[in-house]
Short mmCIF file of C-alpha atoms in Angstrom, two decimals:
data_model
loop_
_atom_site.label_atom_id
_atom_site.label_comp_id
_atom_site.label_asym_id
_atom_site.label_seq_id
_atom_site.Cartn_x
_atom_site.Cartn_y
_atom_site.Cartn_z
CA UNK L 1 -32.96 -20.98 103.11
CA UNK L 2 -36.55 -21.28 102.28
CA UNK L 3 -38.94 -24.32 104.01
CA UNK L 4 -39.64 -26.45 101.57
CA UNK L 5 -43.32 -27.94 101.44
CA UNK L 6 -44.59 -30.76 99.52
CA UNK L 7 -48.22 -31.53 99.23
CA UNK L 8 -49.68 -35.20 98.03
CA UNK L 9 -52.74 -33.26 97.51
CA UNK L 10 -50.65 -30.49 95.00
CA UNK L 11 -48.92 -33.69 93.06
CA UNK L 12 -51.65 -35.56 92.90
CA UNK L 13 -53.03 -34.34 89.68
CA UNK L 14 -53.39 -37.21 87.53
CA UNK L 15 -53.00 -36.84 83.92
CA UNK L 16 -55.91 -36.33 81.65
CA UNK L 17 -55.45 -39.27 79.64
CA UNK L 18 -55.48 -41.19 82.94
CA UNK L 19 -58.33 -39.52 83.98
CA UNK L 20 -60.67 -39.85 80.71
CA UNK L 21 -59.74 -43.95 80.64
CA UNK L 22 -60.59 -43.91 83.99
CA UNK L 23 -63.77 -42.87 83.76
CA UNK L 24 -64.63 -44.48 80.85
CA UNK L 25 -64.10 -47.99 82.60
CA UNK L 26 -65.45 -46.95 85.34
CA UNK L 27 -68.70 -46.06 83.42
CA UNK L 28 -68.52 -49.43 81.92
CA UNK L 29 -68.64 -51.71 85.16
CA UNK L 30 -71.20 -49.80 86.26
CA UNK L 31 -73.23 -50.66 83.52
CA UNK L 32 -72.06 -53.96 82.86
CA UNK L 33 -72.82 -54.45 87.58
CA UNK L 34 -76.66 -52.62 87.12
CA UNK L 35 -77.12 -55.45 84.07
CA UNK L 36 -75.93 -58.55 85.92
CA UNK L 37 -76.72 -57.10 89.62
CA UNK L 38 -79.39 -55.18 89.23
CA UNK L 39 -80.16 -52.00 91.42
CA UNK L 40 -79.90 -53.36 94.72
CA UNK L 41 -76.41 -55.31 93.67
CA UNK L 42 -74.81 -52.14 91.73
CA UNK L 43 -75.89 -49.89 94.74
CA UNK L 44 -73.99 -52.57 97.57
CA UNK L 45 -71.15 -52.68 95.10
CA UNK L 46 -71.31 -48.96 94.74
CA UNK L 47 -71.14 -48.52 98.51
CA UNK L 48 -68.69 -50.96 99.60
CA UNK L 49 -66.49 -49.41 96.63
CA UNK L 50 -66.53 -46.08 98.21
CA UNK L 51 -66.39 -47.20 101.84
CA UNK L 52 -63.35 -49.31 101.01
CA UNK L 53 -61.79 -45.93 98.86
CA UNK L 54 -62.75 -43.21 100.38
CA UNK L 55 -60.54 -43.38 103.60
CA UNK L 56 -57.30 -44.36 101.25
CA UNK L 57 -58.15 -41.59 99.23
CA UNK L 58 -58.27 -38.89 102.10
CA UNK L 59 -54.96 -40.03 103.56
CA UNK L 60 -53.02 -39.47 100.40
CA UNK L 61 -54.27 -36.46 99.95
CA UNK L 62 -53.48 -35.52 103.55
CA UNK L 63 -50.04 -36.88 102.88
CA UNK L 64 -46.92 -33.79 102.91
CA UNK L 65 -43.23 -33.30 103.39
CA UNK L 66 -41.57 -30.23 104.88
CA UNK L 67 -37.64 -29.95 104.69
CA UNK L 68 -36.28 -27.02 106.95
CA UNK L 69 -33.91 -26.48 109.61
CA UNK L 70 -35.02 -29.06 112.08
CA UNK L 71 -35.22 -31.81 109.38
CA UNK L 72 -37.23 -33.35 107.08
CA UNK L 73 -40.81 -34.51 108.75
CA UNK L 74 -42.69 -36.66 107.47
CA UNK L 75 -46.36 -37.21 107.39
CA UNK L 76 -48.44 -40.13 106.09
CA UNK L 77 -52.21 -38.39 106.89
CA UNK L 78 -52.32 -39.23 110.39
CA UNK L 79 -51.02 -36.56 112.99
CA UNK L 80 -48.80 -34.29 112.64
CA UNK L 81 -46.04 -36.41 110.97
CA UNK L 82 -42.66 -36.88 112.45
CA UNK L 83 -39.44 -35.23 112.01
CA UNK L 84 -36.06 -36.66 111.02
CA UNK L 85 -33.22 -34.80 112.30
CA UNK L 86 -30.43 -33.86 109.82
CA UNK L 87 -27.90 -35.72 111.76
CA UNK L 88 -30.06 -39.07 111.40
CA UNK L 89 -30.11 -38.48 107.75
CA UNK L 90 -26.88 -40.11 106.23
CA UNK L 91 -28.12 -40.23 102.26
CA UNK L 92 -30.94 -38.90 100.17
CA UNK L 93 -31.28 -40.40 96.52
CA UNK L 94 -34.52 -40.79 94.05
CA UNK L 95 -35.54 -43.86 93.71
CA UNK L 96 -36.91 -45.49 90.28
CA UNK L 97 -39.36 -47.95 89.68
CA UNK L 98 -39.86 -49.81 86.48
CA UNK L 99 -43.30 -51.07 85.25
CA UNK L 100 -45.68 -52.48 82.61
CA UNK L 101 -43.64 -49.95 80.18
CA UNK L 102 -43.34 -46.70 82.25
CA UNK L 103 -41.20 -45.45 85.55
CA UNK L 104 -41.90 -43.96 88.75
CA UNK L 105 -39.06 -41.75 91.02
CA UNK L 106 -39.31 -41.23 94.65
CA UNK L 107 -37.00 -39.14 96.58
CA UNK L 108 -36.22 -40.96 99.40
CA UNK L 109 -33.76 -40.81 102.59
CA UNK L 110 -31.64 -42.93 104.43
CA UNK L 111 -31.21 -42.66 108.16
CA UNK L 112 -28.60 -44.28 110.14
CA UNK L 113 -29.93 -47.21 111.51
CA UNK L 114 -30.49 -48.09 107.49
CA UNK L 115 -34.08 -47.66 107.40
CA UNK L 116 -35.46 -45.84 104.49
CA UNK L 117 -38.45 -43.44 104.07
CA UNK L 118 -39.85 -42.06 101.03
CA UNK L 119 -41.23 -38.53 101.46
CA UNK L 120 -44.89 -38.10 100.25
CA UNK L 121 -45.90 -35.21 97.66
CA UNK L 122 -42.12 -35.61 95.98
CA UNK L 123 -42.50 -37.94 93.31
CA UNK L 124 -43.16 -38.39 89.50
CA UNK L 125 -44.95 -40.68 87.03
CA UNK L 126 -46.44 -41.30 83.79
CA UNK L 127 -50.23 -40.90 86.07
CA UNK L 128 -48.26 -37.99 88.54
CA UNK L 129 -46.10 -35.81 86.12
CA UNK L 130 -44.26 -33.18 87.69
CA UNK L 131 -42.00 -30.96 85.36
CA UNK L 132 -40.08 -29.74 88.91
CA UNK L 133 -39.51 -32.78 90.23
CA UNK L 134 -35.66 -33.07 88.95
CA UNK L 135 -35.68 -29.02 90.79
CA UNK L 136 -37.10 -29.70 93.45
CA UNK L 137 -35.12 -32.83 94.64
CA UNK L 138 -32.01 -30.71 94.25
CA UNK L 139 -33.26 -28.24 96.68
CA UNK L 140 -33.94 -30.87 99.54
CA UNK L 141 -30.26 -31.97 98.40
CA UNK L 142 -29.14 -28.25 98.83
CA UNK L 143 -30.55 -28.17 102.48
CA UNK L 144 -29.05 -31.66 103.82
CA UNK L 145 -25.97 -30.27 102.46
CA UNK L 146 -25.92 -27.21 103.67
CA UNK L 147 -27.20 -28.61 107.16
CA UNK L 148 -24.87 -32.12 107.52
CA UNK L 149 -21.16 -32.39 107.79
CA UNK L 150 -19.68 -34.17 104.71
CA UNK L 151 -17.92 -36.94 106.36
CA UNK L 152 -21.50 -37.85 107.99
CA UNK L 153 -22.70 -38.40 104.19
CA UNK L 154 -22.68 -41.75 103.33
CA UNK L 155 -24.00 -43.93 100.58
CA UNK L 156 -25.98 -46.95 101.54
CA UNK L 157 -24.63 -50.24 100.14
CA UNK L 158 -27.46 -51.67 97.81
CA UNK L 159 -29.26 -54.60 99.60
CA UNK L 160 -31.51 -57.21 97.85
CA UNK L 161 -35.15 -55.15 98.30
CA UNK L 162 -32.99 -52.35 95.67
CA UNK L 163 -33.11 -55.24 93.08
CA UNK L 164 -36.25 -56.40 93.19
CA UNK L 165 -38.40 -54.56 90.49
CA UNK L 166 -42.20 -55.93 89.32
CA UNK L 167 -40.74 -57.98 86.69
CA UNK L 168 -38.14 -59.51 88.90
CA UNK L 169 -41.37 -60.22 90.98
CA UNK L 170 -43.47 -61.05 88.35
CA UNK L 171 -40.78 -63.73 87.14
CA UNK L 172 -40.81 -65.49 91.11
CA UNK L 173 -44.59 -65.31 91.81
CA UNK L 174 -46.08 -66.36 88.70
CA UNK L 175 -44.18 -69.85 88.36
CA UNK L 176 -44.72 -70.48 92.26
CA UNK L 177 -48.26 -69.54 91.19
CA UNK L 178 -48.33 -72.47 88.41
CA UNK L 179 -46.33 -74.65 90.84
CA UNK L 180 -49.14 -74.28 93.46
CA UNK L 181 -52.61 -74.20 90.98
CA UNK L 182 -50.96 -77.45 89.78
CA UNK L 183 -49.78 -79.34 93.06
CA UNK L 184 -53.50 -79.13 94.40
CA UNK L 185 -55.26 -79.71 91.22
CA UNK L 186 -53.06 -83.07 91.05
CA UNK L 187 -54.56 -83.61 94.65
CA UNK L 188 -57.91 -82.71 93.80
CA UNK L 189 -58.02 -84.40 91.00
CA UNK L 190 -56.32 -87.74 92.20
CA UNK L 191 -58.32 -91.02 92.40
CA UNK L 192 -59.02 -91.73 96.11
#
């Protein structure tokens, strides 16, 4: 079979709608920053901005999967990424991710000590389309397949971290947030 190769920087086309709203806020804080900050203010904020992007931004594009006949390696944008051996490998699923009205999918694997590892540059999103994605997760299927032993195939229970979506989240933090605000505010506030 072919090596499969999965560039970040190939999947991380954002869609144009994305893009244009983007920009357009974007072009607004800048505005709204050079009113209240003035030159000096919007250039700091301008700086520190791209100091505290720029470095995120070059490691996910530097970000890649290859599947092949060793494995599947994985690299992050640091060195030269590490491989996963297909007897490690005990399940490969996508994994979906449900928020503020749209979803996200991941193909991910499981190894056999039950960690789990998401492989960068094969995913899809609203922001990320990628009309192959469905096609191309069936080909890393095809090669752990082709490369494992069936009865060395097994599906992972599903643990508590598989439940928890943003909303499930959403529902915890932002009552413990209310809780909190309103514990110290009593204290604050509280005749001495």
């Amino acid at each position: 079979m072919i090596e499969l190769n999965f560039r970040a920087r190939d999947r991380n086309r954002a869609a144009k709608s994305y893009v244009v709203l983007a920009l357009v806020v974007l072009v607004v804080e800048g505005i709204a920053a050079f009113v209240e900050l003035g030159a000096v203010g919007f250039c700091w904020l301008t700086g520190g901005s791209i100091a505290l992007l720029a470095p995120l931004l070059l490691l996910l594009s530097r970000s890649w999967s290859r599947v092949g006949a060793d494995g599947i390696t994985i690299c992050w944008g640091l060195g030269h990424g590490r491989t996963y051996p297909w007897h490690e490998i005990r399940w490969i699923d996508v994994r979906e991710t449900e928020g503020q009205g749209s979803s996200s999918y991941a193909v991910r694997i499981f190894l056999e000590g039950g960690r789990r590892r998401s492989l960068p540059g094969l995913y899809r999103s609203d922001m990320h389309p990628a009309p192959d994605f469905d096609e191309q997760f069936q080909r890393v299927v095809n090669w752990w397949e082709l490369s494992t032993d069936q009865t060395t195939r097994v599906r992972p229970p599903k643990q508590f971290r598989d439940r928890l979506t943003p909303t499930v989240i959403g529902l915890v933090v932002v009552p413990a947030a209310v809780v909190v605000v309103a514990v110290v505010a009593l204290v604050i506030l509280a005749p001495h």
